[in-house]
Tab-separated table of C-alpha atoms and ligand atoms in Angstrom:
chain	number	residue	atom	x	y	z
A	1	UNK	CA	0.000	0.000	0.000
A	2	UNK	CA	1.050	3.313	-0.863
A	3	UNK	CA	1.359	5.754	2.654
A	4	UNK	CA	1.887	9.608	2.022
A	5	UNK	CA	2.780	10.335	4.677
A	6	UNK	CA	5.409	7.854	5.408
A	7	UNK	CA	7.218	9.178	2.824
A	8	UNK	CA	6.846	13.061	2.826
A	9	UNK	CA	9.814	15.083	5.129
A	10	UNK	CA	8.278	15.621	8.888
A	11	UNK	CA	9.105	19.474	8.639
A	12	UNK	CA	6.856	19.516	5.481
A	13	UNK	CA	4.169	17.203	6.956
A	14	UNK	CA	3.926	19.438	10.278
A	15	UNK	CA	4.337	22.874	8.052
A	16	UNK	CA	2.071	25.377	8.788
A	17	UNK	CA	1.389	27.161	5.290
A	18	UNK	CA	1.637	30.713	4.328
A	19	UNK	CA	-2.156	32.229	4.267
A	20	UNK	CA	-2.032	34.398	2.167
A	21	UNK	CA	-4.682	37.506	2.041
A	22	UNK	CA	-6.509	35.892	-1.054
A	23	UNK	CA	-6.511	32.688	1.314
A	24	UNK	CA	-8.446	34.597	3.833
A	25	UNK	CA	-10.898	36.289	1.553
A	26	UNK	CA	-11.554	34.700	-1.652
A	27	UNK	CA	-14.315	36.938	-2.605
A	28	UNK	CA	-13.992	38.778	-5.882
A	29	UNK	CA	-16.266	41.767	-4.991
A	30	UNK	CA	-15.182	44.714	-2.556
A	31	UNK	CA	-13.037	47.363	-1.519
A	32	UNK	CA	-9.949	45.316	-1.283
A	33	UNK	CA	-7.633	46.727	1.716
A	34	UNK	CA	-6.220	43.707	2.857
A	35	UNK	CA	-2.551	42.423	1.123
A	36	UNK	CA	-0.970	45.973	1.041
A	37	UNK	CA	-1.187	46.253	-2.418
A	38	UNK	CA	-1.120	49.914	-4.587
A	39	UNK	CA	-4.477	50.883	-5.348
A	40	UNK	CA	-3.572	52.593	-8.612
A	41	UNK	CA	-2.437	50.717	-11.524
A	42	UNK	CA	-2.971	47.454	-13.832
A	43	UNK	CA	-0.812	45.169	-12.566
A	44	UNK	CA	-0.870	46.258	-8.933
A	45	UNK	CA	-2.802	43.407	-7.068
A	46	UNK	CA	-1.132	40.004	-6.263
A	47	UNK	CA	-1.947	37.123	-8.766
A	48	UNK	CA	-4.297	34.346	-7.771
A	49	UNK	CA	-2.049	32.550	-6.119
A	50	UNK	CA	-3.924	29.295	-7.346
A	51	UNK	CA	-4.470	30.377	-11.129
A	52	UNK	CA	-7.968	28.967	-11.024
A	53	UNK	CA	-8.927	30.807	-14.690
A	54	UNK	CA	-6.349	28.728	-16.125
A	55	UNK	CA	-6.329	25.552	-14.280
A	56	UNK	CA	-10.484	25.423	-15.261
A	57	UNK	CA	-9.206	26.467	-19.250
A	58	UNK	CA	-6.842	23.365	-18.865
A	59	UNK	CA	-9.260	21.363	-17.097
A	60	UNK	CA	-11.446	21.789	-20.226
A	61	UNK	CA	-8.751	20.734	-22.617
A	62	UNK	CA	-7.221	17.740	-20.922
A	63	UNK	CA	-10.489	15.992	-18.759
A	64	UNK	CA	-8.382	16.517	-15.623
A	65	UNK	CA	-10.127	17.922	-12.620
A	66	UNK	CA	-8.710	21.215	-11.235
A	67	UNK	CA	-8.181	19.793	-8.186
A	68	UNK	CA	-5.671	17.239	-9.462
A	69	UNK	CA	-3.577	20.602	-10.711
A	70	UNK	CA	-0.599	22.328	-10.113
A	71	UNK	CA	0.512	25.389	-11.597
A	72	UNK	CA	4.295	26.271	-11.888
A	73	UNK	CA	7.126	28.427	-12.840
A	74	UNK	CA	8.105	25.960	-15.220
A	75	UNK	CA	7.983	22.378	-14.654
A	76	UNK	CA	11.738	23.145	-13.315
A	77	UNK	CA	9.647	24.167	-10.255
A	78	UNK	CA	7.600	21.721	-9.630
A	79	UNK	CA	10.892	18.966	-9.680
A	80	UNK	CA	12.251	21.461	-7.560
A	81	UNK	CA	9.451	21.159	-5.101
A	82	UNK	CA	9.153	17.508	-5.305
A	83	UNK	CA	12.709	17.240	-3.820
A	84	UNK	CA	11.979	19.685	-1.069
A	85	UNK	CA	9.152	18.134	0.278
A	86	UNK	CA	9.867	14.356	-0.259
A	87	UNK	CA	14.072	14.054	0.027
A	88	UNK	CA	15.864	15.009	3.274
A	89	UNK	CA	19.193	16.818	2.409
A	90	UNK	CA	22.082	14.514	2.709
A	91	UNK	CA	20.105	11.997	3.508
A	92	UNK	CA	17.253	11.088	0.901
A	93	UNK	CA	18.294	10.101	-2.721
A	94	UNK	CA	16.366	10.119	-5.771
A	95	UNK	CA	16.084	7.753	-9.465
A	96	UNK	CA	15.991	8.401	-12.782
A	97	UNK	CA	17.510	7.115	-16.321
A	98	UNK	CA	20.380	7.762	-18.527
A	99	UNK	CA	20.763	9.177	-20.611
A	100	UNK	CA	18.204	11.850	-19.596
A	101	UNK	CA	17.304	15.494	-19.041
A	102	UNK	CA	19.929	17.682	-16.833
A	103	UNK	CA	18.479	19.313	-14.884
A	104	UNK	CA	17.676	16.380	-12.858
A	105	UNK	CA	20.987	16.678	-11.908
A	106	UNK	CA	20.809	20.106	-10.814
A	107	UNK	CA	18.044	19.689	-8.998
A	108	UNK	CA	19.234	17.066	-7.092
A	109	UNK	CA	22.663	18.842	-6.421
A	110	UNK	CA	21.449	21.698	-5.165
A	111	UNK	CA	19.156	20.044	-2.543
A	112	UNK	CA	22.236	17.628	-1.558
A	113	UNK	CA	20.272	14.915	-2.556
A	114	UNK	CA	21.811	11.699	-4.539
A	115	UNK	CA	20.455	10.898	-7.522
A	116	UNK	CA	20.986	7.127	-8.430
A	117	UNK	CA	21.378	6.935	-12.682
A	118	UNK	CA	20.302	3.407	-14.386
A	119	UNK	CA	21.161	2.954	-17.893
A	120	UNK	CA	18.157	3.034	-20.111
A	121	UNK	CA	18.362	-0.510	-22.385
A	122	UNK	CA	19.251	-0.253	-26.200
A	123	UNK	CA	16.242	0.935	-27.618
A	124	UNK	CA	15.822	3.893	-24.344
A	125	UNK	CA	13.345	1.933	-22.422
A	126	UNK	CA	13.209	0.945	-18.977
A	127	UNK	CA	15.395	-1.918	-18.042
A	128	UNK	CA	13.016	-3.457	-15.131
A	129	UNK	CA	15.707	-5.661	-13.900
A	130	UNK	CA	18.490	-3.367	-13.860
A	131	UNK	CA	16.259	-0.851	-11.690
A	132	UNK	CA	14.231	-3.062	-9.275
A	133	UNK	CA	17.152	-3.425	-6.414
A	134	UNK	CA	16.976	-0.258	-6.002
A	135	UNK	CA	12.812	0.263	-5.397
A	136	UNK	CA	13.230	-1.197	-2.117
A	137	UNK	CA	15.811	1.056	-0.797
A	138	UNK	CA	14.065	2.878	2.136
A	139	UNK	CA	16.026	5.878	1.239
A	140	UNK	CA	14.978	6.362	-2.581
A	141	UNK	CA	12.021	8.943	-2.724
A	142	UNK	CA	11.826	9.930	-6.164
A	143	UNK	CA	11.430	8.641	-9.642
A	144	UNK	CA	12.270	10.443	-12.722
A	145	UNK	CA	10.706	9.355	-15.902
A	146	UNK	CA	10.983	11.748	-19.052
A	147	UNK	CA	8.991	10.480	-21.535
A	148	UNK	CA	9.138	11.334	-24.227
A	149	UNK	CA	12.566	11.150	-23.063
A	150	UNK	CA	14.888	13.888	-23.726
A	151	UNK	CA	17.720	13.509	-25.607
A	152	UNK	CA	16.681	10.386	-27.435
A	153	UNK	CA	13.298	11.557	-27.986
A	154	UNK	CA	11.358	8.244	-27.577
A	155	UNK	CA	8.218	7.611	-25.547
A	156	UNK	CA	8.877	4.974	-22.662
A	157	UNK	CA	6.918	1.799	-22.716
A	158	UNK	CA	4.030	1.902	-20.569
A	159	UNK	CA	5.082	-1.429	-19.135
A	160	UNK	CA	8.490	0.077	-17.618
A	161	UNK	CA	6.587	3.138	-15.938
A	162	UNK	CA	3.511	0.474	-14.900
A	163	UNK	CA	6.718	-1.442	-13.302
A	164	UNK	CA	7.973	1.130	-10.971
A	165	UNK	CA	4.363	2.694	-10.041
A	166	UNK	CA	3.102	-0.398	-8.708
A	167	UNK	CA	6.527	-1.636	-6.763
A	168	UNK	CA	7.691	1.632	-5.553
A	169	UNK	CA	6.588	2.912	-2.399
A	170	UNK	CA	7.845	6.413	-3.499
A	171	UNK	CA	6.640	9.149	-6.625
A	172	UNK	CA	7.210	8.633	-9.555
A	173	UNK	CA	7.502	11.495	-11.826
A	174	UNK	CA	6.736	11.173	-15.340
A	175	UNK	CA	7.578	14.086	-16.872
A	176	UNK	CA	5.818	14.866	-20.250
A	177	UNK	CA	7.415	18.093	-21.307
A	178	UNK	CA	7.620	17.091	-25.486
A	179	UNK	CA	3.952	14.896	-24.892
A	180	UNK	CA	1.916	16.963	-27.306
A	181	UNK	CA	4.513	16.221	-30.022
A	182	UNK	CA	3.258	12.414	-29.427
A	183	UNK	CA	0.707	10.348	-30.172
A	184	UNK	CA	0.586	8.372	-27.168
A	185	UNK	CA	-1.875	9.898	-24.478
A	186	UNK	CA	-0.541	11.120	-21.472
A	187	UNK	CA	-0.106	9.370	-18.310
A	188	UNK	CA	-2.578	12.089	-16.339
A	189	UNK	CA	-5.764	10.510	-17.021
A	190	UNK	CA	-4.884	7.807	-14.771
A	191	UNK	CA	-4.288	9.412	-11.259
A	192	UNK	CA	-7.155	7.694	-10.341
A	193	UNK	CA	-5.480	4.122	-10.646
A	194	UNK	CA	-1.838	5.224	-9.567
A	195	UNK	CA	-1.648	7.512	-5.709
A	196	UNK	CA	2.448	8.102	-6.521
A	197	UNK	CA	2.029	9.163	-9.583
A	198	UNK	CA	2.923	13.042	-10.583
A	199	UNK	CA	2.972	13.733	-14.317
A	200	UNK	CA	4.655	17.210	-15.381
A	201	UNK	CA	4.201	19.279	-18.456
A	202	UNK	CA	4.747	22.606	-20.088
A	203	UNK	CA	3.498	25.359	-22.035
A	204	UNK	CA	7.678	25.853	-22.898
A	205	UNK	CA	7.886	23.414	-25.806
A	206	UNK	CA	4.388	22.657	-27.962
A	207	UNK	CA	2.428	25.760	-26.685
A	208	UNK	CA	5.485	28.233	-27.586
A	209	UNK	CA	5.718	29.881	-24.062
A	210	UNK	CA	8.857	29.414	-22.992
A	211	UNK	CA	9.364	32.793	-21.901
A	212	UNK	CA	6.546	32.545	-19.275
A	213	UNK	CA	7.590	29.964	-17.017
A	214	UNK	CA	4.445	27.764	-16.784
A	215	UNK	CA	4.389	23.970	-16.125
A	216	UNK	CA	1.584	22.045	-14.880
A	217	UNK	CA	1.627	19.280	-12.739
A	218	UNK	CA	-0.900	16.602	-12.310
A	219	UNK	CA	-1.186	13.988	-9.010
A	220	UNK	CA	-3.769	13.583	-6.200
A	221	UNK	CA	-5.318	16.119	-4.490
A	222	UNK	CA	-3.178	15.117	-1.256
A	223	UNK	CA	-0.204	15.303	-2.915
A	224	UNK	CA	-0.654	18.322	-4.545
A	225	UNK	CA	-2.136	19.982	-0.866
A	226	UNK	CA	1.568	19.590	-0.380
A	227	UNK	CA	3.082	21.067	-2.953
A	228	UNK	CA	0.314	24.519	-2.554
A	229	UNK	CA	1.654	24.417	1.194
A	230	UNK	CA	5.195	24.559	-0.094
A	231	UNK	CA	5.267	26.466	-3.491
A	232	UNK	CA	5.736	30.301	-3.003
A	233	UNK	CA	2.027	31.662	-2.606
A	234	UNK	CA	2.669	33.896	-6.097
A	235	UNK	CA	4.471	31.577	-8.083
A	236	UNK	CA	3.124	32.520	-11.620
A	237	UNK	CA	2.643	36.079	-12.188
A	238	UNK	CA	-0.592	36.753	-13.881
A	239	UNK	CA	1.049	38.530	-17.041
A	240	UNK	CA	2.579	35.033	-17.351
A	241	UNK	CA	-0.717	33.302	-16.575
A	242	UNK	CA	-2.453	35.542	-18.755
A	243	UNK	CA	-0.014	34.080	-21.746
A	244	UNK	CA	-1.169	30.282	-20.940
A	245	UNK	CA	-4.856	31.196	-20.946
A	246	UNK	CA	-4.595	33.029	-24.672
A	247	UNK	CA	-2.356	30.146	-25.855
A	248	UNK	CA	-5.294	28.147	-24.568
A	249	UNK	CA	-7.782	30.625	-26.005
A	250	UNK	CA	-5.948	30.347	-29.180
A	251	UNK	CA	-6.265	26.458	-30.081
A	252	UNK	CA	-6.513	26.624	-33.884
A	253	UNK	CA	-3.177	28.611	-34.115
A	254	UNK	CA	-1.449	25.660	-31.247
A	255	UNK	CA	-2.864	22.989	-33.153
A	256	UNK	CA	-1.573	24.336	-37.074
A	257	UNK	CA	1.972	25.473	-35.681
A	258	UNK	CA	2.259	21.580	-33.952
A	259	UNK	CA	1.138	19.842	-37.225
A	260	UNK	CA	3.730	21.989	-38.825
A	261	UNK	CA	6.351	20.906	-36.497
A	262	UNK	CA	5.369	17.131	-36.637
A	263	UNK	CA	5.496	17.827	-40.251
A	264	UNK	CA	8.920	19.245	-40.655
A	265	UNK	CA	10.269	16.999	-38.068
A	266	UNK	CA	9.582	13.915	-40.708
A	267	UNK	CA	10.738	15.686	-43.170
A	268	UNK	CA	14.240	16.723	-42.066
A	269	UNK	CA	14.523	13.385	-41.376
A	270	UNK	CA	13.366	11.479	-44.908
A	271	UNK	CA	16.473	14.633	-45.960
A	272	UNK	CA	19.421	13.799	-42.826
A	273	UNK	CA	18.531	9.644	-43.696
A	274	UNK	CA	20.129	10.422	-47.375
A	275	UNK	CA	23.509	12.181	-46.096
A	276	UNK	CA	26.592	10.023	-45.814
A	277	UNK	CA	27.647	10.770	-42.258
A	278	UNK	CA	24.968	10.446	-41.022
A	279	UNK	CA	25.027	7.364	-39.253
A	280	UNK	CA	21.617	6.601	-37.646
A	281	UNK	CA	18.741	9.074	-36.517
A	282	UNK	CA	16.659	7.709	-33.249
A	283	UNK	CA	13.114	7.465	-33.462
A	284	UNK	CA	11.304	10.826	-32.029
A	285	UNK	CA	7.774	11.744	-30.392
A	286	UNK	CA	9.019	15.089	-29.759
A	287	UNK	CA	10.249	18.170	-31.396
A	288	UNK	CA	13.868	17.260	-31.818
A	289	UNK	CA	15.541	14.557	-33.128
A	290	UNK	CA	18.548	12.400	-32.188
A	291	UNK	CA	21.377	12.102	-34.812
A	292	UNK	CA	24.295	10.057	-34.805
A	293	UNK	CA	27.173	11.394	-37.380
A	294	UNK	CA	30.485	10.057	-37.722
A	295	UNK	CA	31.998	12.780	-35.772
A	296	UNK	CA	29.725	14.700	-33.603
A	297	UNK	CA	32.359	17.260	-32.509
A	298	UNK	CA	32.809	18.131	-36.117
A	299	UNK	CA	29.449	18.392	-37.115
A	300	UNK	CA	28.951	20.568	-33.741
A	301	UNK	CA	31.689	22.995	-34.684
A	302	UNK	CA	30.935	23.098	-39.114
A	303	UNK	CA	27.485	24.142	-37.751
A	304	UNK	CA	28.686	26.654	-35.112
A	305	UNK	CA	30.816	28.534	-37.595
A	306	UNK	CA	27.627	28.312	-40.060
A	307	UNK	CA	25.813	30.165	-37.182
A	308	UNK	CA	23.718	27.221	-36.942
A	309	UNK	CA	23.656	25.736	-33.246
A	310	UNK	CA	22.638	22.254	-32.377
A	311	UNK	CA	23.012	20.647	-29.002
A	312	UNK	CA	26.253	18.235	-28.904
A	313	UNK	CA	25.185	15.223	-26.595
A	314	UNK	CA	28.034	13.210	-27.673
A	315	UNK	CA	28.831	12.545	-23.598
A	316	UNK	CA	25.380	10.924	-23.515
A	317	UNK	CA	25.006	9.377	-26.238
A	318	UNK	CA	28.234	8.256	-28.583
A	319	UNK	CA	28.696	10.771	-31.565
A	320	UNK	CA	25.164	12.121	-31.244
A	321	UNK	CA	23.720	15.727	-31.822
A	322	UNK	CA	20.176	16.578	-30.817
A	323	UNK	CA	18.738	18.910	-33.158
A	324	UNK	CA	15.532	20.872	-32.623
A	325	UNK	CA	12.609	20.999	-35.224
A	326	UNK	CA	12.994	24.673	-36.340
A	327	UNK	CA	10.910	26.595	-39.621
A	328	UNK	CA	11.067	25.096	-42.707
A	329	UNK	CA	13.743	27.755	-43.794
A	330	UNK	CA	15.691	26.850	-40.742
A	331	UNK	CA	15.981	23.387	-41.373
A	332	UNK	CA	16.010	23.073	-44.907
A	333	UNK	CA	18.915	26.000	-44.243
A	334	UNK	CA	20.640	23.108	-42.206
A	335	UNK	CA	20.418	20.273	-44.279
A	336	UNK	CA	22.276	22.449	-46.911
A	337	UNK	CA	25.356	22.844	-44.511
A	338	UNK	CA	25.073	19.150	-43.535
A	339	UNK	CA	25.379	17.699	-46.929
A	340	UNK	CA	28.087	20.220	-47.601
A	341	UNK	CA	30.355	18.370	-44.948
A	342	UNK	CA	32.789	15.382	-45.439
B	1	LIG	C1	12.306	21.562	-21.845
B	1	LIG	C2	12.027	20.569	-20.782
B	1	LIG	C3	11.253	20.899	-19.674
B	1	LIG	C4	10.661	22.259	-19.566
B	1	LIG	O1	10.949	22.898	-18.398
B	1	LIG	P1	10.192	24.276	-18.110
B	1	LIG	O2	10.754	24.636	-16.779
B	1	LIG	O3	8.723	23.972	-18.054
B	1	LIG	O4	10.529	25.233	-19.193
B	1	LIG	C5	10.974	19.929	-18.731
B	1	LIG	N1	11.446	18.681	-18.871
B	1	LIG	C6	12.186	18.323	-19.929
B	1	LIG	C7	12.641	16.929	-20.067
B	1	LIG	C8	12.517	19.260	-20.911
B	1	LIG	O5	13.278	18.897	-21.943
């Protein structure tokens, strides 16, 4: 059986939260003298501190109950929060696959927490035997799942992230950043079935909001109680809210711009398949893809003095670069250079 509480940090599970003055009063009518604020101006009153307007918009969209939401400043915040209120400093440690997204790492560095790496198998799936010593450590809080994973750009097998929700007594995070470039549904329709399960996405990548800082997390309403009693009361500021809700508003223009990417993403491949060094190019549900060359240091730096910058990931992956979907100009642009090179 999965126990919350016997997992979350006692500090966090005897916190008494922040109440904020929208906390207090959550009327929207009134002469509103209560938080301090400037009564002159547009942007002068604090942001809902639970961004209700766009957590119902969402709801809408994805069939997941508001409750079951998170808002935050990117998903960067909301793995940020999972390691402050499940891992103990120096103590805790956390899980997650190679090779995978960095900031992980980070994450888990700057909270002194370890974070155990197992090898994802040939094809970048879950290697249940290689992981399951581990789930029993008493320590291990965290999971880390990116799928579709970044840099290889795969979905992972639902059977690997079935395998660790039902034998880990911890949370595992799947974390669905490049999902909308998929066709395989997301794992937040089934909270219901999984309690340790908190799935992560973005408006950064597919919804072309970057800038704004807003990720969304899904889990159980207990789980997330936690995060809203840890998370800084104003976490999204409502210009950057705002942003989410008319990407929301404007679905037509989020739908054409992702068909175009899916699009383009086929093609530059059907063109990088045809040039000689290129060696192999992984298969992608995302909006990047994974390329091995013959030399990916070479490639890297031809392309750099082209003014044409890739990601190198050769330390990750042997003589691969990652290369994001860009306009059809921008990658037909570099193809061109590509096919130039010996
Ligand atoms: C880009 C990316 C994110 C996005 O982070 P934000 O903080 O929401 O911008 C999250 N996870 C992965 C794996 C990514 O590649």
């Amino acid at each position: 059986m999965f126990d919350l509480n016997a997992i979350v940090r006692k500090n966090i599970l005897n916190l008494k939260p922040y109440a904020s003055a929208r906390d207090e009063y959550k009327g929207k009518e009134g002469i509103f003298l209560d938080a301090n604020e400037n009564p002159y101006g547009t942007l002068n009153r604090y942001p809902d501190p639970y961004q209700m307007k766009l957590k119902e918009k969402l709801s809408a969209l994805k069939g997941v109950p508001t409750e079951n939401m998170l808002i935050g400043n990117g998903s960067d915040e909301i793995i940020d929060l999972a390691f402050r209120i499940f891992c103990t400093p120096s103590k805790d440690k956390a899980l997650t696959f190679s090779p995978s997204y960095g900031m992980y790492d980070v994450s888990a560095a700057i909270n002194d927490i370890e974070l155990i790496k197992v090898p994802l198998n040939d094809d970048f799936n879950i290697d249940m035997d290689a992981v399951s010593p581990y789930l029993s450590d008493e320590c291990l809080k965290l999971i880390f799942v990116c799928s579709p994973n970044n840099p290889s750009g795969n979905c992972i097998q639902e059977e690997g992230i079935d395998f660790l929700l039902k034998n880990f007594k911890g949370i595992v995070i799947v974390d669905e950043a490049y999902v909308d470039f998929s066709s395989t549904p997301s794992w937040n329709t089934r909270l219901a079935n999984y309690p340790n399960l908190l799935v992560s996405q973005t408006f950064s990548k597919a919804w072309g909001l970057a800038a704004a800082r807003v990720g969304i997390g899904y889990a159980s309403r207990t789980i997330l109680t936690l995060f809203n009693n840890v998370k800084p009361p104003y976490n999204v500021s409502a210009i950057n809210q705002q942003a989410a809700i008319d990407a929301l508003d404007n679905y037509a223009q989020f739908q054409q711009r992702l068909k175009n990417i899916v699009e383009e993403r086929g093609k530059l491949r059907t063109e990088l398949e045809k040039i000689d060094i290129v060696r192999k190019i992984y298969p992608s549900d995302s909006n990047f893809l994974l390329v091995e060359v013959v030399n990916a240091q070479a490639v890297y730096d031809d392309l750099i003095a082209k003014q044409i910058i890739v990601r190198n990931r050769h330390k990750l992956v042997n003589n691969c670069i990652r290369i994001t979907v860009g306009t059809p100009e921008e990658n037909q642009r570099l193809i061109e250079e590509i096919r130039e090179m010996r």
